[in-house]
Structures are given as C-alpha cells and as structure tokens.
Coordinates of C-alpha atoms in Angstrom, one line a residue:
Chain A
M1 CA -29.8 -12.0 5.4
I2 CA -31.7 -10.5 8.3
V3 CA -30.8 -7.0 7.2
K4 CA -32.4 -7.6 3.9
A5 CA -35.6 -9.0 5.4
N6 CA -35.8 -5.9 7.7
R7 CA -35.4 -3.6 4.7
T8 CA -38.3 -5.4 3.0
C9 CA -40.5 -4.8 6.0
L10 CA -39.6 -1.1 5.9
V11 CA -40.3 -0.8 2.2
I12 CA -43.7 -2.6 2.4
A13 CA -44.8 -0.5 5.4
G14 CA -43.7 2.7 3.5
L15 CA -45.7 1.7 0.4
V16 CA -48.9 0.8 2.4
L17 CA -48.7 4.1 4.2
A18 CA -48.3 6.0 0.9
I19 CA -51.4 4.4 -0.5
L20 CA -53.4 5.1 2.7
F21 CA -52.2 8.7 2.6
V22 CA -53.6 9.2 -0.9
A23 CA -56.8 7.4 0.0
S24 CA -57.3 9.5 3.1
L25 CA -57.0 12.7 1.1
G26 CA -59.9 11.4 -1.1
V27 CA -62.3 10.4 1.6
G28 CA -64.6 12.8 3.4
A29 CA -68.2 14.0 3.9
D30 CA -67.7 16.5 1.2
Q31 CA -67.8 14.2 -1.9
A32 CA -64.8 15.7 -3.6
T33 CA -62.8 13.0 -5.3
L34 CA -59.1 13.4 -5.8
A35 CA -59.6 14.5 -9.4
D36 CA -62.0 17.2 -8.3
L37 CA -59.6 18.3 -5.6
W38 CA -56.9 18.7 -8.3
Q39 CA -59.0 20.7 -10.7
G40 CA -61.4 22.8 -8.6
S41 CA -60.2 25.9 -6.9
G42 CA -62.2 25.2 -3.7
G43 CA -60.7 21.7 -3.7
I44 CA -57.3 23.0 -2.8
D45 CA -58.7 24.7 0.3
L46 CA -60.5 21.6 1.4
L47 CA -57.3 19.7 1.0
A48 CA -55.1 22.2 2.7
I49 CA -57.4 23.1 5.6
S50 CA -59.1 19.8 6.4
R51 CA -58.0 16.6 4.7
L52 CA -54.2 17.1 4.7
P53 CA -54.1 18.2 8.3
R54 CA -56.4 15.3 9.3
T55 CA -54.3 12.8 7.4
L56 CA -51.0 14.1 8.9
A57 CA -52.6 14.1 12.3
A58 CA -53.5 10.5 12.0
I59 CA -50.0 9.6 10.8
L60 CA -48.3 11.6 13.6
T61 CA -50.6 10.2 16.3
G62 CA -50.1 6.6 15.1
A63 CA -46.3 6.8 14.8
G64 CA -46.0 8.6 18.2
L65 CA -48.3 6.3 20.1
A66 CA -46.6 3.2 18.7
I67 CA -43.2 4.5 19.6
A68 CA -44.4 5.5 23.1
G69 CA -45.7 1.9 23.6
L70 CA -42.4 0.4 22.3
I71 CA -40.3 2.5 24.7
M72 CA -42.7 1.8 27.6
Q73 CA -42.5 -1.9 27.0
A74 CA -38.7 -1.7 26.8
I75 CA -38.4 0.2 30.1
A76 CA -41.0 -1.8 32.0
R77 CA -39.5 -5.0 30.5
N78 CA -43.0 -6.2 29.9
R79 CA -44.7 -6.6 26.5
F80 CA -48.2 -6.0 27.8
V81 CA -48.1 -2.4 28.9
E82 CA -48.9 0.7 26.9
P83 CA -49.4 4.3 27.8
A84 CA -53.1 4.4 27.0
T85 CA -54.0 1.7 29.5
A86 CA -51.2 1.9 32.2
G87 CA -52.0 5.4 33.5
T88 CA -50.0 7.7 31.3
A89 CA -52.9 8.9 29.2
Q90 CA -55.2 9.0 32.2
S91 CA -52.7 11.1 34.1
A92 CA -52.5 13.5 31.1
E93 CA -56.3 13.6 31.1
L94 CA -56.3 14.4 34.8
G95 CA -53.7 17.1 34.3
I96 CA -55.6 18.9 31.5
L97 CA -58.8 18.6 33.5
L98 CA -57.3 20.2 36.5
V99 CA -55.8 23.1 34.5
T100 CA -59.2 23.6 32.8
V101 CA -60.9 23.8 36.1
A102 CA -58.3 26.1 37.7
W103 CA -57.6 28.3 34.7
P104 CA -60.1 27.8 31.9
A105 CA -58.5 30.6 29.8
A106 CA -55.1 28.9 29.6
S107 CA -53.7 28.5 26.1
L108 CA -53.5 25.1 24.5
G109 CA -49.7 25.2 24.7
F110 CA -49.9 25.7 28.5
K111 CA -52.5 23.0 28.9
T112 CA -50.3 20.6 27.0
L113 CA -47.4 21.5 29.3
V114 CA -49.5 20.7 32.4
A115 CA -50.8 17.5 30.8
S116 CA -47.2 16.4 30.0
A117 CA -46.1 17.1 33.5
A118 CA -49.0 15.1 34.9
A119 CA -48.3 12.3 32.5
L120 CA -44.6 12.3 33.5
L121 CA -45.6 12.0 37.2
G122 CA -48.2 9.3 36.6
T123 CA -45.8 7.2 34.4
G124 CA -43.0 7.7 36.9
I125 CA -45.1 6.2 39.7
F126 CA -46.3 3.4 37.4
L127 CA -42.7 2.4 36.5
M128 CA -41.4 2.7 40.0
T129 CA -44.0 0.3 41.1
A130 CA -43.5 -2.0 38.0
H131 CA -39.8 -2.3 38.8
R132 CA -40.6 -3.5 42.3
L133 CA -43.0 -6.3 41.1
P134 CA -41.3 -9.7 40.8
P135 CA -40.1 -10.4 37.3
T136 CA -41.2 -14.0 37.7
Q137 CA -44.9 -12.8 37.5
P138 CA -45.0 -10.8 34.3
F139 CA -48.7 -10.4 34.3
L140 CA -48.7 -8.4 37.5
V141 CA -47.3 -5.4 35.7
P142 CA -50.1 -5.0 33.1
L143 CA -52.6 -5.9 35.7
F144 CA -51.3 -3.2 38.0
G145 CA -51.3 -0.8 35.1
L146 CA -55.0 -1.5 34.3
V147 CA -56.0 -1.0 37.9
Y148 CA -53.8 2.1 38.2
G149 CA -55.1 3.6 34.9
G150 CA -58.7 2.8 36.0
V151 CA -58.3 4.6 39.3
L152 CA -56.8 7.7 37.6
G153 CA -59.6 7.6 35.0
A154 CA -62.2 7.3 37.8
A155 CA -60.7 10.3 39.6
A156 CA -60.9 12.3 36.4
T157 CA -64.5 11.3 35.9
F158 CA -65.4 12.3 39.5
I159 CA -63.7 15.7 39.1
A160 CA -65.3 16.3 35.7
W161 CA -68.7 15.4 37.1
Q162 CA -68.2 17.8 40.1
A163 CA -67.0 20.6 37.8
D164 CA -69.7 19.9 35.2
L165 CA -67.0 19.1 32.6
L166 CA -68.0 15.6 31.6
Q167 CA -68.5 16.6 28.0
Y168 CA -65.0 17.9 27.8
L169 CA -63.7 14.7 29.4
A170 CA -65.5 12.6 26.7
I171 CA -63.6 14.6 24.1
W172 CA -60.2 13.7 25.7
S173 CA -61.0 10.1 26.5
N174 CA -62.1 9.0 23.1
G175 CA -59.8 9.9 20.3
D176 CA -61.4 11.6 17.2
F177 CA -59.8 13.2 14.2
S178 CA -63.0 14.9 12.9
G179 CA -62.2 18.2 14.6
V180 CA -58.7 18.4 13.1
L181 CA -58.2 21.5 10.9
R182 CA -55.1 23.4 9.9
G183 CA -53.9 25.4 12.9
R184 CA -55.4 22.9 15.4
Y185 CA -53.1 19.8 15.2
E186 CA -49.6 21.2 14.8
L187 CA -48.7 20.3 18.4
L188 CA -48.6 16.7 17.2
W189 CA -45.3 17.5 15.4
I190 CA -43.6 17.5 18.8
G191 CA -44.3 13.8 18.8
A192 CA -42.6 13.5 15.4
G193 CA -39.5 15.2 16.9
L194 CA -39.5 12.8 19.9
V195 CA -39.8 9.8 17.6
A196 CA -36.7 11.1 15.8
G197 CA -35.0 11.5 19.1
A198 CA -35.9 7.9 20.1
W199 CA -34.3 6.7 16.8
L200 CA -31.1 8.4 17.9
V201 CA -30.9 6.4 21.1
A202 CA -32.4 3.2 19.7
D203 CA -29.4 1.1 20.7
R204 CA -29.5 2.3 24.2
L205 CA -33.2 1.5 24.4
T206 CA -32.6 -2.0 23.2
I207 CA -29.9 -2.5 25.9
M208 CA -32.2 -1.0 28.5
A209 CA -34.7 -3.7 27.7
L210 CA -32.0 -6.2 28.7
G211 CA -32.2 -4.8 32.2
R212 CA -30.5 -2.4 34.6
E213 CA -27.4 -4.5 35.2
A214 CA -26.8 -5.2 31.6
S215 CA -27.1 -1.5 30.8
I216 CA -24.7 -0.5 33.6
G217 CA -22.3 -3.2 32.5
L218 CA -22.2 -1.8 29.0
G219 CA -21.6 1.7 30.3
I220 CA -25.0 3.2 29.8
D221 CA -26.2 5.9 32.2
Y222 CA -29.3 3.9 33.2
E223 CA -31.0 6.6 35.3
R224 CA -30.5 9.2 32.6
M225 CA -31.9 7.0 29.9
L226 CA -34.9 6.2 32.1
Q227 CA -35.6 9.9 32.4
I228 CA -35.3 10.4 28.6
G229 CA -37.6 7.4 27.9
L230 CA -40.1 8.7 30.4
V231 CA -40.2 12.2 28.9
I232 CA -40.7 10.7 25.4
I233 CA -43.6 8.5 26.6
A234 CA -45.2 11.2 28.7
V235 CA -45.0 14.1 26.1
I236 CA -46.2 12.0 23.2
S237 CA -49.2 10.7 25.2
A238 CA -50.0 14.1 26.6
V239 CA -49.9 15.9 23.2
T240 CA -52.1 13.1 21.8
V241 CA -54.7 13.4 24.6
V242 CA -54.8 17.2 24.3
V243 CA -55.2 17.3 20.5
I244 CA -56.9 14.1 19.6
G245 CA -58.0 12.2 22.7
I246 CA -57.0 8.7 23.9
V247 CA -56.5 6.2 21.2
P248 CA -56.1 2.8 22.8
F249 CA -54.2 -0.4 21.7
V250 CA -51.8 1.3 19.2
G251 CA -49.0 1.3 21.6
L252 CA -49.8 -2.3 22.6
V253 CA -50.3 -4.2 19.4
V254 CA -48.0 -2.5 17.0
P255 CA -44.7 -3.0 18.9
N256 CA -45.7 -6.6 19.6
L257 CA -46.6 -7.5 16.0
V258 CA -43.3 -5.9 14.8
S259 CA -41.4 -7.8 17.4
R260 CA -42.9 -11.1 16.2
L261 CA -41.8 -10.3 12.7
M262 CA -38.4 -8.7 13.2
G263 CA -37.3 -9.1 16.8
D264 CA -36.4 -6.4 19.3
N265 CA -33.3 -4.7 17.9
M266 CA -34.7 -1.2 17.9
R267 CA -32.3 0.3 15.5
A268 CA -34.0 -2.0 12.9
T269 CA -37.5 -2.1 14.2
L270 CA -38.2 1.5 15.4
P271 CA -38.9 2.9 11.9
V272 CA -41.1 0.0 11.1
V273 CA -43.0 0.4 14.4
A274 CA -43.5 4.1 13.7
L275 CA -44.8 3.4 10.1
S276 CA -47.0 0.6 11.2
G277 CA -48.5 2.7 14.0
A278 CA -49.3 5.4 11.4
I279 CA -50.8 2.8 9.1
L280 CA -53.0 1.3 11.8
V281 CA -54.4 4.7 13.0
L282 CA -54.8 6.1 9.5
A283 CA -56.6 2.9 8.3
C284 CA -58.9 3.0 11.3
D285 CA -59.7 6.7 10.7
I286 CA -60.5 6.0 7.1
L287 CA -62.7 3.1 8.2
G288 CA -64.4 5.4 10.7
R289 CA -65.2 7.8 7.9
L290 CA -66.6 5.1 5.6
I291 CA -68.6 2.8 7.8
R292 CA -71.6 5.2 8.2
F293 CA -70.8 7.5 5.4
P294 CA -71.3 10.5 5.4
Y295 CA -71.4 10.3 9.2
E296 CA -68.3 9.4 11.2
I297 CA -67.3 7.0 13.9
P298 CA -64.5 8.3 16.2
V299 CA -61.1 6.7 15.6
G300 CA -60.9 5.7 19.3
T301 CA -64.0 3.5 18.9
V302 CA -62.8 1.9 15.7
M303 CA -59.4 1.3 17.2
G304 CA -60.9 -0.2 20.3
V305 CA -62.5 -2.9 18.2
T306 CA -59.7 -3.4 15.7
G307 CA -57.0 -3.3 18.4
A308 CA -58.9 -5.9 20.5
V309 CA -59.2 -8.2 17.6
L310 CA -55.4 -7.8 16.7
F311 CA -54.5 -8.4 20.3
L312 CA -56.6 -11.6 20.5
L313 CA -55.0 -12.8 17.3
M314 CA -51.6 -12.1 18.8
L315 CA -52.3 -14.0 21.9
F316 CA -53.6 -17.1 20.1
R317 CA -50.9 -17.3 17.5
R318 CA -47.6 -18.4 19.0
P319 CA -44.6 -16.3 18.1
A320 CA -42.7 -17.4 15.0
H321 CA -39.4 -19.1 16.0
G322 CA -36.3 -18.8 13.9
Chain B
M1 CA -5.2 -4.6 39.8
I2 CA -8.4 -4.6 41.7
E3 CA -8.1 -3.2 45.2
I4 CA -11.0 -3.8 47.6
N5 CA -10.6 -1.9 50.8
G6 CA -12.8 -2.1 53.9
V7 CA -16.0 -3.0 52.0
S8 CA -19.1 -3.8 54.1
L9 CA -22.6 -4.3 52.9
A10 CA -25.8 -4.6 54.9
Y11 CA -29.5 -4.8 54.1
D12 CA -31.6 -3.7 57.1
V13 CA -29.9 -5.6 59.9
T14 CA -28.5 -8.4 57.8
N15 CA -24.7 -8.2 57.2
I16 CA -24.0 -9.4 53.7
L17 CA -20.3 -8.4 53.6
S18 CA -18.2 -7.5 56.6
D19 CA -15.1 -5.4 56.2
I20 CA -13.6 -7.1 53.2
S21 CA -10.1 -6.0 52.1
V22 CA -8.3 -7.9 49.3
T23 CA -6.2 -7.2 46.3
I24 CA -6.6 -9.1 43.0
P25 CA -3.5 -8.6 40.9
K26 CA -3.6 -8.0 37.1
G27 CA -3.6 -11.2 35.0
G28 CA -4.6 -14.7 35.8
V29 CA -7.7 -16.5 36.9
T30 CA -9.1 -15.9 40.4
A31 CA -11.9 -18.1 41.6
L32 CA -14.4 -17.0 44.3
I33 CA -15.8 -20.0 46.2
G34 CA -17.9 -20.5 49.2
P35 CA -21.3 -21.8 50.4
N36 CA -24.6 -20.2 49.3
G37 CA -25.2 -16.8 50.8
A38 CA -21.5 -16.3 51.5
G39 CA -21.6 -12.9 49.7
K40 CA -19.7 -13.9 46.5
S41 CA -22.2 -12.5 44.1
S42 CA -22.6 -9.3 46.2
L43 CA -18.9 -8.7 46.2
L44 CA -18.7 -9.2 42.5
A45 CA -21.7 -6.8 42.0
L46 CA -20.0 -4.2 44.1
V47 CA -16.8 -4.5 42.1
A48 CA -18.9 -4.2 38.9
R49 CA -20.6 -1.1 40.3
L50 CA -24.0 -2.7 39.8
Q51 CA -24.8 -1.8 43.4
P52 CA -23.7 1.4 45.2
L53 CA -20.9 1.0 47.8
Q54 CA -22.1 1.5 51.4
S55 CA -18.7 1.7 52.9
G56 CA -15.1 1.2 51.9
A57 CA -13.5 1.7 48.5
I58 CA -12.9 -0.4 45.4
T59 CA -10.5 0.7 42.7
M60 CA -9.6 -0.9 39.4
D61 CA -6.2 0.0 38.0
G62 CA -6.4 3.1 40.3
L63 CA -9.9 4.1 39.0
S64 CA -12.5 4.3 41.7
V65 CA -15.5 2.3 40.6
A66 CA -17.8 4.6 42.6
S67 CA -16.8 7.8 40.8
T68 CA -15.4 6.8 37.4
P69 CA -17.9 7.4 34.6
G70 CA -19.8 4.2 33.5
K71 CA -18.6 4.6 29.9
V72 CA -14.9 4.4 31.0
L73 CA -15.4 1.4 33.2
A74 CA -17.3 -0.4 30.5
K75 CA -14.1 -0.5 28.5
K76 CA -12.2 -1.7 31.6
M77 CA -14.5 -4.6 32.9
A78 CA -17.3 -6.8 31.7
I79 CA -19.6 -8.6 34.0
L80 CA -21.8 -11.6 33.6
R81 CA -24.5 -12.0 36.3
Q82 CA -26.2 -15.3 37.2
D83 CA -29.8 -14.2 36.9
N84 CA -30.1 -13.3 33.3
H85 CA -33.8 -13.0 32.6
L86 CA -33.8 -11.9 28.9
G87 CA -37.2 -11.0 27.5
S88 CA -35.9 -9.5 24.3
R89 CA -36.2 -11.1 20.9
L90 CA -32.6 -10.6 19.7
T91 CA -30.6 -12.9 17.6
V92 CA -27.4 -14.4 19.1
R93 CA -25.3 -12.2 16.8
E94 CA -27.2 -9.1 17.7
L95 CA -26.8 -9.8 21.4
V96 CA -23.1 -10.6 21.1
G97 CA -22.8 -7.4 19.0
F98 CA -24.1 -5.3 21.9
G99 CA -21.0 -6.4 23.8
R100 CA -19.2 -4.0 21.4
F101 CA -21.4 -1.0 22.5
P102 CA -18.8 0.5 24.8
H103 CA -16.4 0.8 21.9
S104 CA -18.7 1.3 18.9
R105 CA -21.5 3.3 20.7
G106 CA -23.9 1.4 18.4
H107 CA -22.3 1.5 14.9
L108 CA -20.4 -1.6 14.4
T109 CA -17.2 -1.1 12.4
A110 CA -15.5 -3.8 10.4
E111 CA -13.2 -4.3 13.4
D112 CA -16.1 -4.8 15.7
R113 CA -17.6 -7.3 13.4
K114 CA -14.4 -9.2 13.4
V115 CA -14.4 -9.4 17.2
V116 CA -18.0 -10.6 17.1
D117 CA -17.2 -13.3 14.6
E118 CA -14.3 -14.4 16.7
A119 CA -16.4 -14.6 19.8
L120 CA -19.1 -16.6 18.0
M121 CA -16.4 -19.1 16.9
L122 CA -14.7 -19.2 20.3
F123 CA -17.9 -20.2 22.1
D124 CA -19.3 -22.5 19.4
L125 CA -22.1 -20.2 18.5
D126 CA -21.5 -19.7 14.8
D127 CA -24.2 -22.1 13.8
L128 CA -26.7 -20.4 16.2
S129 CA -25.8 -16.9 15.3
G130 CA -29.1 -16.2 13.4
R131 CA -31.3 -17.8 16.1
F132 CA -33.5 -15.8 18.5
L133 CA -32.4 -16.1 22.1
E134 CA -35.8 -17.5 23.2
T135 CA -35.3 -20.5 20.9
L136 CA -32.1 -21.5 22.6
S137 CA -31.6 -23.9 25.5
G138 CA -30.4 -22.5 28.8
G139 CA -26.8 -23.6 28.2
Q140 CA -26.7 -22.1 24.7
R141 CA -28.1 -18.8 26.0
Q142 CA -25.5 -18.9 28.8
R143 CA -22.7 -19.2 26.1
A144 CA -24.2 -16.3 24.2
L145 CA -24.0 -14.2 27.3
V146 CA -20.4 -15.2 28.0
A147 CA -19.6 -14.4 24.3
M148 CA -21.2 -11.0 24.8
A149 CA -19.1 -10.3 27.8
Y150 CA -16.0 -11.5 25.9
C151 CA -16.8 -9.1 23.1
Q152 CA -16.5 -6.2 25.4
D153 CA -12.8 -6.9 25.1
T154 CA -12.0 -5.6 28.6
D155 CA -8.9 -6.2 30.7
Y156 CA -11.1 -7.5 33.5
L157 CA -13.8 -10.2 33.1
L158 CA -16.1 -10.8 36.1
L159 CA -18.2 -13.9 35.8
D160 CA -20.8 -15.0 38.3
E161 CA -21.4 -18.7 38.0
P162 CA -20.9 -18.9 34.3
L163 CA -21.1 -22.7 34.4
N164 CA -24.8 -22.6 35.2
N165 CA -26.8 -24.7 32.8
L166 CA -23.7 -25.9 30.9
D167 CA -23.2 -29.6 30.3
M168 CA -19.8 -31.2 31.1
Y169 CA -18.5 -30.7 27.6
F170 CA -19.3 -27.0 27.5
A171 CA -18.3 -26.3 31.1
R172 CA -14.9 -27.7 30.5
D173 CA -14.7 -25.9 27.1
L174 CA -15.6 -22.6 28.7
M175 CA -13.1 -23.0 31.5
R176 CA -10.4 -23.8 28.9
S177 CA -11.3 -20.8 26.8
L178 CA -11.1 -18.5 29.9
R179 CA -7.7 -20.0 30.8
R180 CA -6.5 -19.4 27.3
I181 CA -7.8 -15.8 27.3
A182 CA -6.0 -15.2 30.5
D183 CA -2.7 -16.8 29.4
E184 CA -2.6 -15.5 25.8
R185 CA -4.1 -12.0 26.2
G186 CA -3.2 -11.2 29.7
K187 CA -6.8 -10.8 30.8
T188 CA -7.8 -10.8 34.4
I189 CA -10.6 -13.2 35.2
V190 CA -12.6 -13.2 38.4
I191 CA -15.0 -16.1 38.5
V192 CA -17.6 -17.4 41.0
L193 CA -17.5 -21.2 40.9
H194 CA -19.4 -23.8 42.9
D195 CA -17.5 -26.7 41.7
I196 CA -14.2 -26.5 43.6
N197 CA -12.6 -29.0 41.3
Y198 CA -13.0 -26.5 38.3
A199 CA -11.5 -23.9 40.6
G200 CA -8.7 -26.3 41.5
T201 CA -8.0 -27.1 37.9
F202 CA -8.2 -23.7 36.2
A203 CA -7.6 -21.0 38.8
D204 CA -4.3 -19.5 39.8
R205 CA -5.7 -18.4 43.0
I206 CA -8.8 -19.2 45.1
L207 CA -10.6 -16.7 47.4
A208 CA -12.9 -18.5 49.8
M209 CA -15.8 -16.7 51.4
R210 CA -18.1 -17.6 54.2
N211 CA -20.7 -15.4 56.1
G212 CA -19.6 -12.2 54.3
R213 CA -15.9 -12.6 55.1
I214 CA -12.9 -14.0 53.2
V215 CA -11.9 -17.1 55.2
A216 CA -9.1 -18.4 52.9
D217 CA -7.0 -17.1 50.2
G218 CA -4.3 -19.0 48.3
R219 CA -3.2 -21.3 45.5
P220 CA -5.4 -24.3 44.7
D221 CA -3.1 -26.8 46.3
E222 CA -3.1 -24.8 49.5
L223 CA -6.9 -24.5 49.7
I224 CA -8.1 -27.8 48.5
T225 CA -7.4 -29.9 51.6
T226 CA -9.8 -31.6 53.8
D227 CA -9.1 -29.1 56.7
M228 CA -9.5 -26.0 54.6
L229 CA -12.6 -27.2 52.9
N230 CA -14.1 -28.0 56.3
T231 CA -13.4 -24.4 57.4
I232 CA -15.1 -23.1 54.2
Y233 CA -18.0 -25.4 53.8
G234 CA -18.4 -26.8 57.3
F235 CA -18.3 -30.5 56.5
E236 CA -15.7 -33.2 55.9
I237 CA -14.7 -33.5 52.3
P238 CA -12.2 -36.2 51.3
V239 CA -9.4 -35.0 49.0
T240 CA -7.3 -37.2 46.8
T241 CA -4.6 -36.5 44.4
I242 CA -4.9 -37.3 40.7
D243 CA -2.0 -36.5 38.3
G244 CA -0.4 -34.3 41.0
R245 CA -3.6 -32.2 41.5
P246 CA -5.8 -32.2 44.6
V247 CA -9.3 -33.4 43.8
A248 CA -12.1 -33.0 46.3
L249 CA -14.7 -35.8 46.4
P250 CA -17.7 -34.3 48.3
F251 CA -20.1 -37.1 47.2
R252 CA -20.5 -39.4 50.2

C-alpha cells in the first residue's frame, strides 16, 4: 500500500522533471523555439553549448543540494539545518577565496579540492558542536548553524574586501546559471556520483537518523558512516559553490516536504528528494529567465524568495498524520 | 554466557561503576534492580558496547565486546535503551523491519518479512503497522521499539526499563512475552526493572546494584526479603507472600 504510493510520488516527480527539462531547452534570451532548434543548423550548437549544459547543471545542482540537505538533517538529527545556511557553503566559499588569494592561477579542479576540504572541516566543526547541544532544545542546532554560517560568511567578506575580491565573492555567494556553458559545469557530475553513492547506503543513513546508539545496536560502523556522510555533504556543497554559487533553501525545504509526504525511510524517499530538488532548482532558473525576459534574475535570488515562501508554508501547515 | 570482569567506569571524579565482576549464564531472565543512579543503565550500555570500556573486560560467548566487529555483535545481542528520542517519520513496520538489518543488510527477504510479521503480532502492533511513530502514544512506541529489538533475533536481549510508559495490561503482556521467548527459544534476557515485583515474578535471577557495585545476587525468593531490600534501597519494605511468592509492598 505504502510502496504503491511511494512509486506514484516517484513517477509524478519524474514526469514533472521531464516537462521542465524540455521547457528549459526552449527558454533563453536567443528567441529560438524548440522547433527552430530542431530545424536550424545553428540551433544544435545553441542547444549543445548553452541550453543543454545549463539545464543539466540546474538538475545536478538541485538533486545534489537536496540530498546534501537530507543527509545533513539525518546526521544532525535536526530537520532545520542545511549546508547552505549552517556553515558548509560558507566554509567552501572561504576555502576557494583563500586559494584564490594565495594562488590565483590554480586550476578549477584544485580550487574545488580546497573548497571541499574547507567545507569538510567547517561541517565537521558544526556537527561536533551540534551533537553536544541538548536534544531537548531542537532549535538550538539551526540557530547555532545560522550564527556559525554568518560568522564564516563575514570572515569571507572581510578577507575579500582586504584582497579586493568582493566581486568574485558575489559570484560564489549568489548562485547563477547564466554563466554555464559546455566545458564549464562538468564538475557538477561529481555530485551525481555522490547522490548515487548515498542511494547505496540509504538504509544506513535512515538508521543513523535514529541516533548513535540505535546505529551501534544494529551493527553499523557509526563513525565511518559519519565520515561518509560528511564527505558527501561537503563535496556536493563545495562543487556547487565553485561552479554555480550558493543556492539557499533547496537542502532545507525539499527533504522536509518529501518527509511530510512519504516519511523518512530513505531507500524510498531518496530518489524523490533528488528529483524534487532538481525540479525546484530548474523551475526557479526557468522563472529567473522569464520574469524580466530577455534579462535574467540569478537562481539564488529566485530561490531565496521561493524557498522562503515554501518554508513558511511548511511551518504553518501541520504535518499530515497517518 | 556474559562474563563481566573487573569493570569500572568513572566520569571526571565520579565513580559510576566500581570493579564489577559477574557472570550471566546463557538462557533465562536476569533482572537488574537498584535505586536511581546505581549504575544499572551504565553497566548495560557497556555490555552493549554503546560506551567504550575504561577498564576491565566484557565477553559474550567468548567474544570480547570491545574488539569484536559491530556487525558480528549485532547478530549476537540486541539492546533497547530507555531514552529513545525518535525524530524520524517511519512507520511501525519500517522501524521494526530495521531490526532485521544485521541479517538482511537492508534488503528484506521473505524470511525477514515473516519475522517482522511475527514480531508485530507478538507485541500487538499489527493494527498499528502502517502508522507513523510520531502518531503513537508513548506506550505504543515503546512496544514498537521492543518489537524491533526482538526482530534482531539475537541470543541475548538487553532491555533498559522496557516497562516505561506501559500500562498494567501491556507491562504484564510484555513480561510474559519475554518469559516465553526465554523458555521456548532459549534466549538470554537481561532486563533493568524498577518494579521489584515484576522482577520477582518473571526473573530467574536478580542482580541488585547500589552505588556502582553489585550488592546482592540471587533467586527472587532469596532477594525479596525485608532485610535484603533494605540493603539495596535503604528503607524498610514489608514483604508478604501471595501464592507462595514473595511480594514487596513499598507503599506506606
């Protein structure tokens, strides 16, 4: 009965994403409709160099961030944390900023590596602290995350200001797909690999959300799983910051909404979370392209508004029981 | 057989457990009793390798709980703790199914499903199996957690105050189920109890703790006497005999 309902969610999410995918290929400043793209010779280039990479980038970013949020919530055992607000993205930003100051000529791959390492460290510190906070006060964890992320963000701003890199910082701190072209987004596929990896350990992640003692009781190597989870969260966040910039709220609202609908058994929910994250980000990017057509609004901004509205709706509507 | 040898535990300067050595043979129900803060839960947590041993050794059928891989021990013992703060939205059936994880590693076989169904029946959860945990009462959730531990199908079952939140009907029901599991399937059950009369009725052996030490160890009829209870709890408890069993009346 539940299995059937879960499958319905998956099929619906898949269909919606497919529709958005096609729509995204047809929307852009160059007014080529899908039909033109199909017939004209230049159309194929436009598609292959710009629109397809952009669409794929949005899908990969959305799926990755939603899964990173899901895992972070499971590990922190708190529904109100996500990498973009609790210091992971800010640490990645700080990492890439420092490597840019110290070694401006470093390759994108190397910068991503440094950003990942910084995100790992920043998230590790956050989770160590989160695990020490009393579980009876669930709102301390996101509150601490906000302050912590804010402090890291402020440090990044200060360093960028000193080094005259504020413009760069703006690129990393507000996600935007308009710069995505073939050859400039492929790092995001690492995120897809990590999402697939998370799917393989979905049962363990569900058990981890039950706590350390339940995990040990069921024979799970808790410390090891914690490390795996941390790496997934940090690398997905870092790659996104480097290639696209920070996209807020995806990691927060998507796992929560799916949990309302389907519960927290990740073997069932993980694919739906990934698809829904992709849907949300792609929809916001299409919206950003349409609102002031032919100009664009960055996806980070659109998501800031959409995500906040979704989050408020979530808070005001009580979870469905049953 | 669980062998506990010279186990001590201290946080900062506070001694929680002081040099405990005791052997719990295979089979039967052993009750751990004692006042709050006696160290019962800490001892159980050490046996269940939830906390690292500071000194001494604990083995279970010869396997050291400190060095045996968690995967192996998960098929040997199941533990139910008393502070079970569950934030996850799982259905009762999903939760109980996770008890099979040490055997199935995630993919439930037909055999696993049979065990899950059996556990749901045994703990009166079949009507609730599709409900999310957060919609259950404290007692129902407690039963789901016991069913999950049962599903692990281990030789040893360690339960820390499983009667919490249960009404009289389900408390008795749970104790009878545990007794039956011990008798019919040869399981070894170690259970922390606060109600000494449940211990007296259902346990084969009672271990009494106080201030981090074992102060009494024996059959229920040996331990449930006014003198012994005074040693353990530090106040006068009248004991009477009903149907040949000692019953403590710590009410006045």
